Tab-separated table of N, CA and C in Angstrom:
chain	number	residue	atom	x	y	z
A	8	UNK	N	107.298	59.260	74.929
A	8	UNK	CA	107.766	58.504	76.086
A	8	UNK	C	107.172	59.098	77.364
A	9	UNK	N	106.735	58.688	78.287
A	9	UNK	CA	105.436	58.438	79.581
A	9	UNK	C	106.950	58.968	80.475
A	10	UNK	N	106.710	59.773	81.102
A	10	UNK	CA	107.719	59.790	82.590
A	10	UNK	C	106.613	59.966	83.708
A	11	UNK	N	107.391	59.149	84.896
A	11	UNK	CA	106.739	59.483	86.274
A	11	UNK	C	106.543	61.131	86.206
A	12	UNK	N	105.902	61.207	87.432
A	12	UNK	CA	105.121	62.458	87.822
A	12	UNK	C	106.083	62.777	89.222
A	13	UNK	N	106.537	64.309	89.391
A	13	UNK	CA	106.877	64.048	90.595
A	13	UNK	C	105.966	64.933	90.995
A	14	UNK	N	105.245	64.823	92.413
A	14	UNK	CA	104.851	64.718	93.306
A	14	UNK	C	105.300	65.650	94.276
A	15	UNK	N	104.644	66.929	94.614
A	15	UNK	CA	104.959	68.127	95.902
A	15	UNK	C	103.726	67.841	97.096
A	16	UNK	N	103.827	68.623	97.593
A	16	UNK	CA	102.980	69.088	98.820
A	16	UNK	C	101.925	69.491	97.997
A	17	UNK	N	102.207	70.212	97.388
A	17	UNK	CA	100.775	70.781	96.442
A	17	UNK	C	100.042	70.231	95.579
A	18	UNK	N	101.022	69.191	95.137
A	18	UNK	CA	100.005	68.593	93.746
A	18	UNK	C	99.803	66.676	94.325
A	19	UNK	N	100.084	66.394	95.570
A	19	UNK	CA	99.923	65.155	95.837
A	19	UNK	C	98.451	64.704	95.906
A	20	UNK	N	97.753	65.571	96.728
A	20	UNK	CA	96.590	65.004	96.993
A	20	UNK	C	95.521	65.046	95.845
A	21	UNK	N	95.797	65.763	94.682
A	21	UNK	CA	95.279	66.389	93.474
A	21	UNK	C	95.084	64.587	92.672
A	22	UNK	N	96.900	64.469	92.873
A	22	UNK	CA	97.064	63.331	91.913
A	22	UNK	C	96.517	61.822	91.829
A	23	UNK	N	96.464	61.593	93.993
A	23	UNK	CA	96.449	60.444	94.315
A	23	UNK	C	94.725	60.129	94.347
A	24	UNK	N	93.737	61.564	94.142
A	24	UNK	CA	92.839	61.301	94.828
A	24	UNK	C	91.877	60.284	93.790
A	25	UNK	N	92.145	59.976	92.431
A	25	UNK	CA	91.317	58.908	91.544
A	25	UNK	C	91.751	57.960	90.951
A	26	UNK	N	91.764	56.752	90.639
A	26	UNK	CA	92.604	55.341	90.231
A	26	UNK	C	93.438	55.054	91.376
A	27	UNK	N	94.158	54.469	90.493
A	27	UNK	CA	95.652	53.629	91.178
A	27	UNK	C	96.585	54.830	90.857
A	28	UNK	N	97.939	55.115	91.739
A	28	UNK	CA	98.888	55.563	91.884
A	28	UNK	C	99.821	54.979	92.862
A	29	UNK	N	101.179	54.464	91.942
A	29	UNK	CA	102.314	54.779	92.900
A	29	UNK	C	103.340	55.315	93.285
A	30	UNK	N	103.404	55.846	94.709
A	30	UNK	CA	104.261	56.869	94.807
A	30	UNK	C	105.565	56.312	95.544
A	31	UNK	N	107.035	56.580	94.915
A	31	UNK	CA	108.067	56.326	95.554
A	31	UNK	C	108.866	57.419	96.468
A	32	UNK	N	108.861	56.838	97.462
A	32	UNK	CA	109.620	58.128	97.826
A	32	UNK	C	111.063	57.678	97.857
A	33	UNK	N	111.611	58.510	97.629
A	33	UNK	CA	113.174	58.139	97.369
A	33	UNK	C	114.094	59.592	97.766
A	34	UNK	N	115.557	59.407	97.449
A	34	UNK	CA	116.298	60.520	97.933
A	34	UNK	C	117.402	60.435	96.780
A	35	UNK	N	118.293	61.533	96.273
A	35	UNK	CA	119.208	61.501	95.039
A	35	UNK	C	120.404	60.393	96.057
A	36	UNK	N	120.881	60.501	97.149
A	36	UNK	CA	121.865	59.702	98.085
A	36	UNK	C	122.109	58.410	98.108
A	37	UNK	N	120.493	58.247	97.999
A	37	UNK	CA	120.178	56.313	98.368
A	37	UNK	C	120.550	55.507	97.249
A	38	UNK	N	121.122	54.796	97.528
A	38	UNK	CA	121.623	53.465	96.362
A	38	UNK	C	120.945	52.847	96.328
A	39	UNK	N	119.655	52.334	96.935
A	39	UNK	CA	118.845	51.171	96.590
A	39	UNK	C	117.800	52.050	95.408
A	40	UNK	N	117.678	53.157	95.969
A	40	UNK	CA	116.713	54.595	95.492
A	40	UNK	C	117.229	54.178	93.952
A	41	UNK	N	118.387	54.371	93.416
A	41	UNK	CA	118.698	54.975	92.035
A	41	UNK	C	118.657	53.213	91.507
A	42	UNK	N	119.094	52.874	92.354
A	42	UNK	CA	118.615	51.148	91.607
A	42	UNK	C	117.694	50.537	91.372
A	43	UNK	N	116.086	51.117	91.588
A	43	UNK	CA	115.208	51.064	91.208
A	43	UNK	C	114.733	51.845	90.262
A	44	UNK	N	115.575	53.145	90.014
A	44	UNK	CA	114.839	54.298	89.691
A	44	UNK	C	114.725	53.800	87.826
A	45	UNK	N	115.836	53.198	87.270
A	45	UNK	CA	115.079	52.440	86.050
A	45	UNK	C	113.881	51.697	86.042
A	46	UNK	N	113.415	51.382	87.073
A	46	UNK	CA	111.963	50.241	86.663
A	46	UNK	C	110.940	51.398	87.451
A	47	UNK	N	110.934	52.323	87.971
A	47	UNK	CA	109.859	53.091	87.739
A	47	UNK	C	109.798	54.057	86.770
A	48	UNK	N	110.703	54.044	86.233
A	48	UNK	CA	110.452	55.070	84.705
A	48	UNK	C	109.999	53.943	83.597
A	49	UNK	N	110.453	52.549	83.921
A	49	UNK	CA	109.759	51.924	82.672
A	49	UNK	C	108.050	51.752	83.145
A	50	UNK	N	108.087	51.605	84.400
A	50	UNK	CA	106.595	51.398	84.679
A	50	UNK	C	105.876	52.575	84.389
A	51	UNK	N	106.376	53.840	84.129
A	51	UNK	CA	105.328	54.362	83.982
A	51	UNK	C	105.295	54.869	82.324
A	52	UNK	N	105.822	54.086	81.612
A	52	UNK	CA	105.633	53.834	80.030
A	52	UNK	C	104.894	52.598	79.691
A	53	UNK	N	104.939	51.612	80.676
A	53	UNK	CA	104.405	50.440	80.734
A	53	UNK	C	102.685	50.494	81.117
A	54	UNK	N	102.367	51.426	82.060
A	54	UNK	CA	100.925	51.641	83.223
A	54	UNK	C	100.518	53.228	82.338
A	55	UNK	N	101.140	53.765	81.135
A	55	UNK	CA	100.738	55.227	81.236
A	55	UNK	C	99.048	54.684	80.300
A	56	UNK	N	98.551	55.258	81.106
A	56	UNK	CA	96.766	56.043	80.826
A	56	UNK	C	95.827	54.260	81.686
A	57	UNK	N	96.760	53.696	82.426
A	57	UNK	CA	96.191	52.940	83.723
A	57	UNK	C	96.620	53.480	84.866
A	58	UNK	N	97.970	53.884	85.428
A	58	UNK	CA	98.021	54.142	86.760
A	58	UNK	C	98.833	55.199	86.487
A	59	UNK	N	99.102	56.147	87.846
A	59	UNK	CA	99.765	56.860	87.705
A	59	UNK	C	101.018	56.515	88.650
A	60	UNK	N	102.296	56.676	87.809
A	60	UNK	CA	103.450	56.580	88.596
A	60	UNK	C	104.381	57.651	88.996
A	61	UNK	N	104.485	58.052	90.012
A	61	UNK	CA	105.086	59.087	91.163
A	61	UNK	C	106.402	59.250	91.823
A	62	UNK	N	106.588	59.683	91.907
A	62	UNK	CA	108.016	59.869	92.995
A	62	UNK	C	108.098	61.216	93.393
A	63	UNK	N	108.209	60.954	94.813
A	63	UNK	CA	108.725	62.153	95.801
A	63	UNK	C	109.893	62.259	96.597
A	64	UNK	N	110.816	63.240	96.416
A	64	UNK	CA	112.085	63.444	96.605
A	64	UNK	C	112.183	63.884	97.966
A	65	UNK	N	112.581	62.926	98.958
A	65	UNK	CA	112.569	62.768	100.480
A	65	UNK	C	112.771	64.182	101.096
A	66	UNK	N	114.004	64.486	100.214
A	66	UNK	CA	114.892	65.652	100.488
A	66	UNK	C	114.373	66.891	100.436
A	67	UNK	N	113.611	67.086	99.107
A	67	UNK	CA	113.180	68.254	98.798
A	67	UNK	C	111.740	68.622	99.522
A	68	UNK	N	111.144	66.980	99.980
A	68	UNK	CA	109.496	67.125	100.421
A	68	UNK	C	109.382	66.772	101.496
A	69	UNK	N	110.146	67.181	102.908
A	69	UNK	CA	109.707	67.162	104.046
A	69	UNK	C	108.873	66.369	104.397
A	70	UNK	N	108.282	67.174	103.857
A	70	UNK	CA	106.913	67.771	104.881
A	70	UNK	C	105.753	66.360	104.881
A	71	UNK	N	105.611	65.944	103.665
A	71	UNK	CA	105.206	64.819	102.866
A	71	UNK	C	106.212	63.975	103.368
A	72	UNK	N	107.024	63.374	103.626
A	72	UNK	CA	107.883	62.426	104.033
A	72	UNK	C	107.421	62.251	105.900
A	73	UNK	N	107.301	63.508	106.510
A	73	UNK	CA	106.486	63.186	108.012
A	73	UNK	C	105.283	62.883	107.763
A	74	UNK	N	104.325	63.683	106.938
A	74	UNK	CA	102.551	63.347	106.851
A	74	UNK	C	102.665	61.557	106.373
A	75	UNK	N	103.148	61.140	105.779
A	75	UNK	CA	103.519	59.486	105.431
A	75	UNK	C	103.939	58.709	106.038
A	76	UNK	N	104.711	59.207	107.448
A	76	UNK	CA	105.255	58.499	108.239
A	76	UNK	C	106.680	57.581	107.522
A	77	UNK	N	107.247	58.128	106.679
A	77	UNK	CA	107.972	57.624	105.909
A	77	UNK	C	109.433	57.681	107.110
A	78	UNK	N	110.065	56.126	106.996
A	78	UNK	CA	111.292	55.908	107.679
A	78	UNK	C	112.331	55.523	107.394
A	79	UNK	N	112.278	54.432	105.935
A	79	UNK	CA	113.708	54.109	105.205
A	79	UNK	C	113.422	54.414	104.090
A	80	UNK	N	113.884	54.494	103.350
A	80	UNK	CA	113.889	54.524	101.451
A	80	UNK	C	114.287	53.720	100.993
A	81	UNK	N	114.230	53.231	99.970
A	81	UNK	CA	113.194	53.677	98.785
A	81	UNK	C	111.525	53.028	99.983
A	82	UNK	N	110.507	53.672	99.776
A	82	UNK	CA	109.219	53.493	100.591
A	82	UNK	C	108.573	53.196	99.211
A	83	UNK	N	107.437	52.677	98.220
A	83	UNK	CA	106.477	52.582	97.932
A	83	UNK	C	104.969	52.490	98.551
A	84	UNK	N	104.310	53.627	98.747
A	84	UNK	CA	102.783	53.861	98.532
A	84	UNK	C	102.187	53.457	97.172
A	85	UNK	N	100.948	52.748	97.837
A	85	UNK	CA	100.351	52.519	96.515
A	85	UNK	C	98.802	52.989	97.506
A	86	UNK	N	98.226	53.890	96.303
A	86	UNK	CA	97.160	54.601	96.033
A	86	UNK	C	95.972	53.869	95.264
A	87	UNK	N	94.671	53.828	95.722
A	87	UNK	CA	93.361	53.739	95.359
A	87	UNK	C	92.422	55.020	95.460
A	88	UNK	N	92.154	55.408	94.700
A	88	UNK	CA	90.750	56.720	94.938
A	88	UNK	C	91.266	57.029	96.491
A	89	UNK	N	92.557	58.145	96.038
A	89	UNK	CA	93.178	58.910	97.199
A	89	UNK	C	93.781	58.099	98.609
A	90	UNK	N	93.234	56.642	98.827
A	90	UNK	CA	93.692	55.805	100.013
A	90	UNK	C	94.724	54.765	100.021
A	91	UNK	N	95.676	55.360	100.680
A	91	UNK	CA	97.046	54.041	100.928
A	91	UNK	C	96.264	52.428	101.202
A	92	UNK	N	96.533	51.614	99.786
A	92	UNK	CA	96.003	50.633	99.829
A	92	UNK	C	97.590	49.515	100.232
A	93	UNK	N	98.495	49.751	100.119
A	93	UNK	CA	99.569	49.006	100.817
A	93	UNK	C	100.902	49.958	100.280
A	94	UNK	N	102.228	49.076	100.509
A	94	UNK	CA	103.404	49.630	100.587
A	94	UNK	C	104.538	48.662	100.466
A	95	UNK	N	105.958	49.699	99.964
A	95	UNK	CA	106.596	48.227	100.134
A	95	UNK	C	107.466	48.955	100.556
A	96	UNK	N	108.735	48.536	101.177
A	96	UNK	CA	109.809	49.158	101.531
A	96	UNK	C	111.332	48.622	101.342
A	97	UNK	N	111.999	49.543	100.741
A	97	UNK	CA	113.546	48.583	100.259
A	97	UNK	C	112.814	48.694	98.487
A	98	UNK	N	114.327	48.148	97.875
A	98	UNK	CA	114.248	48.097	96.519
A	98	UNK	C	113.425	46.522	96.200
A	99	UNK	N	112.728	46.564	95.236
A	99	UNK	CA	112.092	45.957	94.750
A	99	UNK	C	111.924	45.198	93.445
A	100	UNK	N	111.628	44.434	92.640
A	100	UNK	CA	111.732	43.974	91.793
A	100	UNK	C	110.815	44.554	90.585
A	101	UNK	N	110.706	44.287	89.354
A	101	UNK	CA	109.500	45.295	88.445
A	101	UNK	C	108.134	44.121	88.793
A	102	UNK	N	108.860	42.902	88.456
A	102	UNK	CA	107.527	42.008	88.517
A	102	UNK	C	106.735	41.977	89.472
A	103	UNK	N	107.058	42.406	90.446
A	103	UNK	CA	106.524	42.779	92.363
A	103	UNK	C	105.528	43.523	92.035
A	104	UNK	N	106.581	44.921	91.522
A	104	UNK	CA	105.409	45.779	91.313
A	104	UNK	C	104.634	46.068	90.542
A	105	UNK	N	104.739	45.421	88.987
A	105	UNK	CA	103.916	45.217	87.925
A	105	UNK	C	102.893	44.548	88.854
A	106	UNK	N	102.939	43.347	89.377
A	106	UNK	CA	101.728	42.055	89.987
A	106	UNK	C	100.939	43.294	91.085
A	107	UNK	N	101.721	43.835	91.974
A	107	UNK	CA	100.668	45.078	92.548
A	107	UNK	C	99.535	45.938	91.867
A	108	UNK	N	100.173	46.591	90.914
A	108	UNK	CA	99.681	47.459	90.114
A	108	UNK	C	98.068	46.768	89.395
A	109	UNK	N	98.256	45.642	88.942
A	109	UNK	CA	97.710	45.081	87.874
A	109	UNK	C	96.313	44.808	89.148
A	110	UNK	N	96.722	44.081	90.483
A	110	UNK	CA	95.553	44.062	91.325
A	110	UNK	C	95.216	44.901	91.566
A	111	UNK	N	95.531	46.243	91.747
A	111	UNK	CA	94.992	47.714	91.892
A	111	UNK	C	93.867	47.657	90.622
A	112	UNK	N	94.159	47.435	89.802
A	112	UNK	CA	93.231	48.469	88.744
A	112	UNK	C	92.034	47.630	88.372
């Protein structure tokens, strides 16, 4: 079974810099956060060895939450060969982000 990747200061730019990746940022607090948080663990059993799926914990990653300009949660980044190719913000649907993903790759 495929689990997301989480995502530090240290290993972000490592991860995002080849394919598709998406990264959620989220927080353990947020209710929209944990109400998504089932359809990015299926997506990344669904996308494993096409994209990589991410999450970064608002709370724990600062630092990465200012370099992103990140302002509400749940945030989705979506990644191309290291470059924010769009975003979504608020909870989301899987088919949203399956139909993203699939134009990424």
């Amino acid at each position: 079974m495929s689990k997301y990747i989480e995502l530090t200061q240290d290993t972000i730019d490592e991860t995002v810099k080849e394919g598709v990746a998406l990264v959620d940022f989220w927080a353990p607090w947020c209710g929209p956060c944990r109400m998504i948080a089932p359809v990015i663990e299926q997506l990344a059993q669904d996308f494993e060895g096409k994209a990589k799926i991410c999450k970064v914990n608002t709370e724990e990653e600062q630092d990465l939450t200012v370099k992103y300009g990140i302002r509400s949660i749940p945030t989705i980044l979506f990644f191309k060969n290291g470059e924010i190719v769009d975003q979504l913000i608020g909870a989301t649907s899987k088919a949203a982000l399956e139909d993203k993903l699939n134009s990424l790759l």
